[in-house]
Coordinates of C-alpha atoms in Angstrom, one line a residue:
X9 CA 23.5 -5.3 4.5
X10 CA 21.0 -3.2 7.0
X11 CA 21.4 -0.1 4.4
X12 CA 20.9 -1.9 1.6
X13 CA 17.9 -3.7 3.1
X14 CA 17.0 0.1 4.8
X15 CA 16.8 1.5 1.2
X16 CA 14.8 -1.4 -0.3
X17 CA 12.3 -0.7 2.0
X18 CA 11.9 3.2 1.7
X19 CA 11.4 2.2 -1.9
X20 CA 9.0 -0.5 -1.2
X21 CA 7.0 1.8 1.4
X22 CA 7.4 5.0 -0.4
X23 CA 6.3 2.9 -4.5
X24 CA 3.6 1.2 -2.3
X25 CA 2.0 4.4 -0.7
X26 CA 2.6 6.5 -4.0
X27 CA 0.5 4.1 -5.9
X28 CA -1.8 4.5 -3.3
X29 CA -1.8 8.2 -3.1
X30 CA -1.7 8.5 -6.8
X31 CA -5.0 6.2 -7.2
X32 CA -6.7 8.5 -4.4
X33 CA -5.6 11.5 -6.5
X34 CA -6.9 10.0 -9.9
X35 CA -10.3 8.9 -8.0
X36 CA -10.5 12.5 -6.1
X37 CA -10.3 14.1 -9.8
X38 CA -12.8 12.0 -11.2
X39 CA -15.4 13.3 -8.7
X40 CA -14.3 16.7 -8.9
X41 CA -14.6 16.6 -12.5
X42 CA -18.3 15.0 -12.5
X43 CA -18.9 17.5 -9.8
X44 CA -18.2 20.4 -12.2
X45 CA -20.2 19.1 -15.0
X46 CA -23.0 18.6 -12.9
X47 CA -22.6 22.1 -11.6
X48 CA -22.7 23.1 -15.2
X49 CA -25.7 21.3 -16.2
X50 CA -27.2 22.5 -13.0
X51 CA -26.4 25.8 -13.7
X52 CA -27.8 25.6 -17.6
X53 CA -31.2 24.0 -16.4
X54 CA -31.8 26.8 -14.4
X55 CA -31.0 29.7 -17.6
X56 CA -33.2 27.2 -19.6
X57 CA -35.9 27.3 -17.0
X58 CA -36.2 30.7 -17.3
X59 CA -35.9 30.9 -20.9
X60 CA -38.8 28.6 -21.6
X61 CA -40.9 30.3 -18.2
X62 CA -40.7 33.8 -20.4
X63 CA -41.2 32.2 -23.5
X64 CA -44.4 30.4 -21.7
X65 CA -46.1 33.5 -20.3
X66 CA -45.3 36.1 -23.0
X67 CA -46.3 35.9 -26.7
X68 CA -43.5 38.5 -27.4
X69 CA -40.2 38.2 -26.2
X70 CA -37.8 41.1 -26.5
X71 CA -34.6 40.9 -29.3
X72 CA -32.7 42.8 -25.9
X73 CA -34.0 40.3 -23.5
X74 CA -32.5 37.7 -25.9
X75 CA -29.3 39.2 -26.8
X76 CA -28.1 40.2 -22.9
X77 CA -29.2 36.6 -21.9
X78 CA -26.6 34.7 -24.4
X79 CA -24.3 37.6 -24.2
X80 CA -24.3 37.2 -19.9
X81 CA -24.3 33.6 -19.9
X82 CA -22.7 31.8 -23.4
X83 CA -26.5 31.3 -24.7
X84 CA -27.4 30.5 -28.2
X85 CA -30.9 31.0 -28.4
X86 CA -33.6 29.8 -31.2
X87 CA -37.0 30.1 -30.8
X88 CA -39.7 28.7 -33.4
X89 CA -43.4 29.3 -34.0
X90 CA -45.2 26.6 -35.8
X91 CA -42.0 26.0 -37.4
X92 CA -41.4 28.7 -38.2
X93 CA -37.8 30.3 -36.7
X94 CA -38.3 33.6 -35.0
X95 CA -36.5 36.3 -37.1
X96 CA -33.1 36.9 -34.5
X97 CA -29.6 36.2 -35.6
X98 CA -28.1 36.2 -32.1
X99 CA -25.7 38.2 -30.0
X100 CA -22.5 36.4 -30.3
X101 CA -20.9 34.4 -33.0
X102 CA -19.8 30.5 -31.9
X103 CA -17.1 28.9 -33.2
X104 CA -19.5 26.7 -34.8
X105 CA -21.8 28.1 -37.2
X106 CA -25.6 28.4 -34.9
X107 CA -27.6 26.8 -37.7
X108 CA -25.2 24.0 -37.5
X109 CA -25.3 23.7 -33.7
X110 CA -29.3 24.3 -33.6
X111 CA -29.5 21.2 -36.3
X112 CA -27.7 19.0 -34.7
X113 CA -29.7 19.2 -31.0
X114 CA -32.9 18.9 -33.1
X115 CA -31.4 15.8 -34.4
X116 CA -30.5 14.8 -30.8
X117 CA -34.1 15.2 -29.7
X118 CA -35.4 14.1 -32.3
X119 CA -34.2 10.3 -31.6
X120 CA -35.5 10.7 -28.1
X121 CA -38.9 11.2 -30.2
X122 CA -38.9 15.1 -29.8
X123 CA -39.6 17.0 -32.8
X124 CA -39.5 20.4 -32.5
X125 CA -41.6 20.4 -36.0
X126 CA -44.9 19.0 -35.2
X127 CA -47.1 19.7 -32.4
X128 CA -47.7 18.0 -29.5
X129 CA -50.4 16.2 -29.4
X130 CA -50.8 13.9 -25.8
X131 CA -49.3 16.5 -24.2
X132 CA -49.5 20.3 -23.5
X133 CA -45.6 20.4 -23.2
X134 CA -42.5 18.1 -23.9
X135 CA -39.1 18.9 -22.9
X136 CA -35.8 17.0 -23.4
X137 CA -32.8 16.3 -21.5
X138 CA -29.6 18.0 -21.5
X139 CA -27.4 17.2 -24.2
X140 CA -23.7 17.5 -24.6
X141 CA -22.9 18.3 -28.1
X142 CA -19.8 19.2 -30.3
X143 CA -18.9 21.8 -32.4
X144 CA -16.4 21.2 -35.7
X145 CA -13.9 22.2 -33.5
X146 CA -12.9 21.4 -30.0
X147 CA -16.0 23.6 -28.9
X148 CA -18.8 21.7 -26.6
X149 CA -22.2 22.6 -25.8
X150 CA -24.9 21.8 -23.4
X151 CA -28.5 21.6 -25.2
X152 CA -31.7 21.3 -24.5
X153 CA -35.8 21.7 -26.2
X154 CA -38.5 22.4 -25.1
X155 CA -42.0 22.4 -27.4
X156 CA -45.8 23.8 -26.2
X157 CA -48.9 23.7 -27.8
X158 CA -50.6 26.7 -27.5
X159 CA -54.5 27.4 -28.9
X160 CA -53.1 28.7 -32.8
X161 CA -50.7 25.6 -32.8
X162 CA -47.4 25.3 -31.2
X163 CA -43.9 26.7 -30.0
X164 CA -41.0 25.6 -29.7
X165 CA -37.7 26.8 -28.2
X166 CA -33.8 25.4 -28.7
X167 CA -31.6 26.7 -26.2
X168 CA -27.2 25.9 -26.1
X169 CA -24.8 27.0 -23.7
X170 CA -21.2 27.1 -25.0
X171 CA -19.1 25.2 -22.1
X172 CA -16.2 27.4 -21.3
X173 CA -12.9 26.1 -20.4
X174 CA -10.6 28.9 -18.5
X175 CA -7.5 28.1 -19.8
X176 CA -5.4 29.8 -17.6
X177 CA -8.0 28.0 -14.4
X178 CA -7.3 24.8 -15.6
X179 CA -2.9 25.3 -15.8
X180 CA -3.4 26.9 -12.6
X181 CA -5.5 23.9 -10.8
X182 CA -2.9 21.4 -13.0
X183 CA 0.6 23.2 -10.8
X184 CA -1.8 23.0 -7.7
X185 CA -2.4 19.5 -8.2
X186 CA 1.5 18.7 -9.2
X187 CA 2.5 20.5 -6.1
X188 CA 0.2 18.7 -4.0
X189 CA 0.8 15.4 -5.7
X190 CA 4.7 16.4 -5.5
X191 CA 4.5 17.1 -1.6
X192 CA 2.4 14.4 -0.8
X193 CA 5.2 12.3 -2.4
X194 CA 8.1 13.9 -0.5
X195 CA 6.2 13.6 2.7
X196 CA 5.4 9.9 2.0
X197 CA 9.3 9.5 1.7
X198 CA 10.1 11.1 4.7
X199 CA 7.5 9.3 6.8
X200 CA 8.9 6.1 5.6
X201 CA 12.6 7.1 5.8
X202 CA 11.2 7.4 9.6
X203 CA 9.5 4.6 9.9
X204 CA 11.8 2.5 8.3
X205 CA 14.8 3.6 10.6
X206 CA 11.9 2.7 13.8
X207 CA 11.6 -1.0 12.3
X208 CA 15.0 -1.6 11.2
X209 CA 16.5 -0.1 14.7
X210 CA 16.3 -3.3 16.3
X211 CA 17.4 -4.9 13.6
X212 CA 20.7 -3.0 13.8
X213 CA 20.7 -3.2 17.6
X214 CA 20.2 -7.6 17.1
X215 CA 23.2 -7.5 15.1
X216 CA 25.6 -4.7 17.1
X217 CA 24.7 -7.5 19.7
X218 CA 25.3 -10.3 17.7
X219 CA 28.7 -8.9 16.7
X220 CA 30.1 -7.7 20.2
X221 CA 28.5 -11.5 21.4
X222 CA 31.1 -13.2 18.3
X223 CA 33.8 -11.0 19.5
X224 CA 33.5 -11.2 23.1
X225 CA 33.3 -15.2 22.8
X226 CA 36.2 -15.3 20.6
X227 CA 37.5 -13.5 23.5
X228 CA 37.3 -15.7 25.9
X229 CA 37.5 -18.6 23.8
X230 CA 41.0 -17.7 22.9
X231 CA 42.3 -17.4 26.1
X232 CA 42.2 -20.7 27.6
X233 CA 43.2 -22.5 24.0
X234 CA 46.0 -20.3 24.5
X235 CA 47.1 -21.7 27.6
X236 CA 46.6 -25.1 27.0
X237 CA 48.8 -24.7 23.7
X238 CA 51.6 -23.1 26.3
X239 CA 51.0 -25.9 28.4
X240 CA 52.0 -28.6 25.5
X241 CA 54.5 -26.9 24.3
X242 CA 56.5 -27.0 28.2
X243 CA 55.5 -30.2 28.0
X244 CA 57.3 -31.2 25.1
X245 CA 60.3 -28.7 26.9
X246 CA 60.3 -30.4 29.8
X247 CA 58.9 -33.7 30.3
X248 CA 59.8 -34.2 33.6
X249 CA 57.5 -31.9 34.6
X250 CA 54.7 -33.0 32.3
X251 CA 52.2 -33.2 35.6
X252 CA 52.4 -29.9 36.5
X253 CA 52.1 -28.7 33.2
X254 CA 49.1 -31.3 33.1
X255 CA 47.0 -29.9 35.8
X256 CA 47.1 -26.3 33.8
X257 CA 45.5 -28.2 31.1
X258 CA 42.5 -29.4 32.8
X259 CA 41.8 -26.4 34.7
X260 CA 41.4 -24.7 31.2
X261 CA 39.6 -27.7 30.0
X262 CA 37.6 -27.3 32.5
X263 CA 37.2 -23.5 31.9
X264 CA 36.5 -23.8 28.4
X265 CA 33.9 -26.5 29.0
X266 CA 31.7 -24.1 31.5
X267 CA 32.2 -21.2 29.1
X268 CA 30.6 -23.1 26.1
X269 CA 27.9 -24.7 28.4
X270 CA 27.1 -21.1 29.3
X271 CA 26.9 -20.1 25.2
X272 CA 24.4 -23.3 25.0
X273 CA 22.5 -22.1 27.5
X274 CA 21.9 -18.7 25.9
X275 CA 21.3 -20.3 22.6
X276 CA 18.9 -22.4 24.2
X277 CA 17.3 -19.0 25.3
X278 CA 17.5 -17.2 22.1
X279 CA 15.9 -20.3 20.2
X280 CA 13.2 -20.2 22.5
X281 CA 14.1 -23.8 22.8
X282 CA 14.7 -23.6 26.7
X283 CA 13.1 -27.4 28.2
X284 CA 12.0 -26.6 31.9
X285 CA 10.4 -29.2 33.9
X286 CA 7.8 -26.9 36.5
X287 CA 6.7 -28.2 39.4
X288 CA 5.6 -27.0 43.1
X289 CA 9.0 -25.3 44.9
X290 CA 9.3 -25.1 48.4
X291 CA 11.2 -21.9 49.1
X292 CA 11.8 -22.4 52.6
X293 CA 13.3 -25.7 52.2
X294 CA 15.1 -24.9 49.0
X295 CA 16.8 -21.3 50.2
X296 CA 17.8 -24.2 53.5
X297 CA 19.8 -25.8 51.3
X298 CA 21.4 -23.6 48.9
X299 CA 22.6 -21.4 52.5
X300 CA 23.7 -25.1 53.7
X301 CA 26.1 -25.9 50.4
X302 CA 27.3 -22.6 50.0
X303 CA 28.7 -22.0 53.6
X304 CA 31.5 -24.2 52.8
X305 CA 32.5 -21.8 49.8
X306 CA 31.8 -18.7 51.6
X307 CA 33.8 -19.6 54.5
X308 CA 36.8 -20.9 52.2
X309 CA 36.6 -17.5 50.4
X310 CA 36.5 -15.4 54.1
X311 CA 33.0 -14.3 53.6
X312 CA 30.0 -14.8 55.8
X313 CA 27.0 -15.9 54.2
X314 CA 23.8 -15.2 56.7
X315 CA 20.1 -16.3 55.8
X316 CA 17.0 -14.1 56.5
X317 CA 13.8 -15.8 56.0
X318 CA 10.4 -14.3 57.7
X319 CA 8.6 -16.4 60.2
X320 CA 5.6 -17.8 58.6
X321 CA 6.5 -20.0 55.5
X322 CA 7.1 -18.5 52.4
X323 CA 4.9 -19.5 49.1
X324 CA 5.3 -22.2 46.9
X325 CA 6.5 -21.2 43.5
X326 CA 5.6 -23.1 40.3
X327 CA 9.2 -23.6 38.4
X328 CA 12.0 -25.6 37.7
X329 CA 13.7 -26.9 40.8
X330 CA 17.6 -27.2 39.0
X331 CA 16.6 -23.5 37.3
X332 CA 16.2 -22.0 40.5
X333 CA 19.0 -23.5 41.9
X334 CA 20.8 -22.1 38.9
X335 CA 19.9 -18.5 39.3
X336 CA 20.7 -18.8 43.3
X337 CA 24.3 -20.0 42.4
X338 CA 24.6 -17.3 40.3
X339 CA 23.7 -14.7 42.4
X340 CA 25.2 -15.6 45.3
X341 CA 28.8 -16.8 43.1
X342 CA 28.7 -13.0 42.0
X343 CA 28.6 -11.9 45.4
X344 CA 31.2 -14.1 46.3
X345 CA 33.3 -13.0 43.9
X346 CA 33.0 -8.7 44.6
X347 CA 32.1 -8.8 48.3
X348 CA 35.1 -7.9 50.8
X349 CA 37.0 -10.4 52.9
X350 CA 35.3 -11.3 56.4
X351 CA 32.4 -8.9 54.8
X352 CA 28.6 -10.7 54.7
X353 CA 26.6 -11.8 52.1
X354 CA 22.7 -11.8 53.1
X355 CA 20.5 -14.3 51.1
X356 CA 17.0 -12.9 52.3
X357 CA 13.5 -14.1 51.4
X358 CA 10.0 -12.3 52.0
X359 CA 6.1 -12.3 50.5
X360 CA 4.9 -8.9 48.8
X361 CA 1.6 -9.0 47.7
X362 CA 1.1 -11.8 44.9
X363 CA 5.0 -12.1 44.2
X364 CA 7.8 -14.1 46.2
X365 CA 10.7 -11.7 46.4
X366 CA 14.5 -12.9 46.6
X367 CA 17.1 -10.9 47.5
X368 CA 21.2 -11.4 47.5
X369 CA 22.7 -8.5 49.4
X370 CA 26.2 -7.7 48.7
X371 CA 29.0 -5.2 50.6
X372 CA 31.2 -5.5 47.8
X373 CA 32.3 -1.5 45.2
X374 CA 28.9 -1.4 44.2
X375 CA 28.1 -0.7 40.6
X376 CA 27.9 3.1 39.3
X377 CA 24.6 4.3 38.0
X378 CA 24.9 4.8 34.7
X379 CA 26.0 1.0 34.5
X380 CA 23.8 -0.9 36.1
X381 CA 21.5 -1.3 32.8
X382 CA 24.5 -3.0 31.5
X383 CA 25.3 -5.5 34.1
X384 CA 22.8 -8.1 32.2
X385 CA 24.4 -7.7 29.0
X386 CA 26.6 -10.9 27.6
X387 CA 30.0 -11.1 28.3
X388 CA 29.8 -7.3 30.4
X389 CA 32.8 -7.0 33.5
X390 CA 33.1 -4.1 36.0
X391 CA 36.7 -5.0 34.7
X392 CA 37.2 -3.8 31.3
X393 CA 40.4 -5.7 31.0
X394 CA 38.7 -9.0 31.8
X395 CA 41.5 -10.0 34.1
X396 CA 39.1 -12.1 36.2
X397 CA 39.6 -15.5 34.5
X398 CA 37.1 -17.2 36.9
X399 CA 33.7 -15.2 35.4
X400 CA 32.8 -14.7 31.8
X401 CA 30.3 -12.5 32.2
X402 CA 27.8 -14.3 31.4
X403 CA 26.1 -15.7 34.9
X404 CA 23.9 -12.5 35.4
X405 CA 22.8 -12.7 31.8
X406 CA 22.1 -16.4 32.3
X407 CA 20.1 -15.6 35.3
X408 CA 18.2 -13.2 33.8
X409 CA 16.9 -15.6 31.1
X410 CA 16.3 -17.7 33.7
X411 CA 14.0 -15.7 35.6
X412 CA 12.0 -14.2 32.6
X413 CA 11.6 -17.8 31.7
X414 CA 9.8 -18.3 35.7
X415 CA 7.5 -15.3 34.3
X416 CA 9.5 -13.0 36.6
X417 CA 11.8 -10.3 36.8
X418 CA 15.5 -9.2 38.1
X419 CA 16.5 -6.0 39.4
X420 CA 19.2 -4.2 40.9
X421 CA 20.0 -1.5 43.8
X422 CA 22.5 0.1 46.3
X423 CA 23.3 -1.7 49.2
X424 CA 22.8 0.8 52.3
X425 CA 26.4 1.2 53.2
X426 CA 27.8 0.3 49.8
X427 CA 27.2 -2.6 47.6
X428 CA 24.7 -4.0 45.4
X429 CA 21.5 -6.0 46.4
X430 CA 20.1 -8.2 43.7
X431 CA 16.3 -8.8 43.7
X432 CA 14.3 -11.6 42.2
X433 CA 10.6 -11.1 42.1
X434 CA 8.2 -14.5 40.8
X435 CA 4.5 -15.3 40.6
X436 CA 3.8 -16.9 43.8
X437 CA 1.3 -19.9 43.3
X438 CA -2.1 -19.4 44.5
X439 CA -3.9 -22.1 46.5

């Protein structure tokens, strides 16, 4: 399901930024192709400027002048006095017969209301804008006139630049522009094959999670439904001992029902559902009495349990009271449960800076480097084969939510001699 929903989405991201990239491209074109006519024009203004500026201060213009100007430049040339057309054939034959070509751009000027046939009269000069023109073939031209009035009556001059198109300029810009287009495209699919795999990475994670979670529930889930079942069938073996056999049910009963309060819990914590009822916690008096009820168990298990707490009183926390109490009994439960016989368990309190710092010091194997980022996982033992049948694995994780939910955090170190101290840092409430 992830690669199917990974591959939907490098096709969504790559379609999505193609489009994009393609519309850029289209819109980059466009300018670049304006650009180049208006190069063009640019560039026939200025030959027409100095056409008309020779035509304006000489009454004779050379036949060589005229030819190596359309020859040099794609020029066609025709000059008129009082009507009458100079006598010059030109230099180079366009595809579309001159005469043609000079007719129609008198025609085109002529509706802007610029005939090259009469003489100015409100005016000393008139001279018309560039036209773009077609030949009978798929020949184009720029054009322009230009008409003077000069003391014995009037000039004028038509002047048309063929527009060139390098053939082999334009199928060498249209592979550039493939290529480019063609990279752009495979890079666009790369970047979102990475990006992709970044946002779908925790998806995969969430459900490699999700999956061990099923499994390791099933896990433990099994074995006390195991039991019980052994338990009714001696029962229905021997039913004199039916007591006994009893007993074994209810401590599984028992088991089963603090293992699936522990999966509500977490739920509770992954629906961001957890209800906590905050108020003001005194520390001092409730670290008193989790040391007082927990003696009893220490002392039943040959531990010693020993309370350090600093001389002023410690800070009032804002949190839940049965949370707290929660994450204590976890703590100290796990120490319990990996600390030596007649070893002790410290349960110390202290101030630093703006935080309340709990710590449950342990002389117990101690917990290898390399796994210590694991020991808040769901359903994680020191003991792969899970042979404890008293812990789950779950308690650390439990407390761990706990604490997040207390805006805090949980860490973990070596014990100076060997073990493990847990540390509990929360927000202390200012007064």
């Amino acid at each position: 399901m992830i690669d199917k929903l990974r591959k939907k989405l490098i096709l969504l991201y790559t379609l999505t930024t193609g489009i994009i990239l393609t519309v850029v491209l289209i819109l980059v074109l466009i300018v670049i192709s304006q650009q180049t006519v208006r190069n063009k024009k640019d560039t026939f203004q200025n030959e027409f400027m100095i056409v008309t500026q020779n035509f304006s201060i000489s009454n004779e213009v050379s036949n060589l002048w005229l030819a190596e100007m359309e020859t040099k430049n794609h020029l066609i040339i025709h000059i008129e006095d009082g009507g009458q057309p100079l006598w010059y054939k030109g230099a180079w034959k366009p595809v579309t017969d001159r005469e043609i070509l000079i007719s129609r751009l008198k025609e085109a000027a002529r509706l802007d209301d610029i005939n090259m046939d009469i003489r100015p009269v409100s005016v000393k000069e008139v001279r018309s804008r560039i036209y773009e023109l077609k030949g009978n073939g798929k020949d184009k031209y720029f054009g322009q006139v230009y008409v003077a009035a000069v003391q014995e009556g009037y000039r004028s001059v038509a002047v048309l630049q063929y527009i060139a198109g390098n053939r082999s300029e334009t199928v060498r810009q249209g592979i550039l522009i493939v290529l480019l287009y063609l990279s752009g495209m495979t890079g666009l699919y790369l970047v979102s094959r990475w990006v992709v795999g970044k946002s779908v990475k925790p998806v995969e994670e969430s459900r490699r999670r999700q999956t061990e979670f099923i499994a390791a529930a099933s896990h433990e889930l099994k074995s006390p439904l195991a039991v019980i079942r052994a338990n009714i069938s001696a029962i229905m073996i021997e039913p004199e001992r039916a007591d006994d056999f009893t007993k074994g049910i209810d401590k599984e009963c028992m088991r089963l029902s603090a293992l699936i309060e522990d999966l509500l819990l977490l739920a509770s914590a992954d629906a961001k559902n957890w209800k906590v009822k905050k108020e003001l916690i005194d520390m001092d008096v409730l670290l008193i009495e989790t040391y007082d009820s927990f003696q009893p168990f220490c002392r039943e298990k040959n531990k010693r349990l020993k309370l350090e707490l600093p001389e002023d009183m410690l800070p009032k926390i804002w949190g839940d009271l049965l949370r707290m109490k929660q994450i204590l009994a976890v703590l100290l439960d796990n120490a319990v449960s990996y600390t030596k016989d007649n070893d002790t368990i410290v349960l110390r309190s202290y101030r630093k800076k703006n935080q309340l710092c709990i710590e449950v010091e342990d002389h117990g194997p101690g917990i290898e480097a390399a796994k210590k980022k694991d020991i808040f996982e769901r359903f994680y033992k020191g003991d792969k084969s899970r042979g404890d049948k008293s812990h789950f694995g779950l308690g650390l994780s439990i407390a761990r939510e706990l604490v997040q939910l207390h805006e805090g955090r949980i860490s973990v170190k070596d014990t100076e001699g060997g073990g493990v101290t847990f540390s509990v840092y929360l927000p202390v409430c200012q007064d």
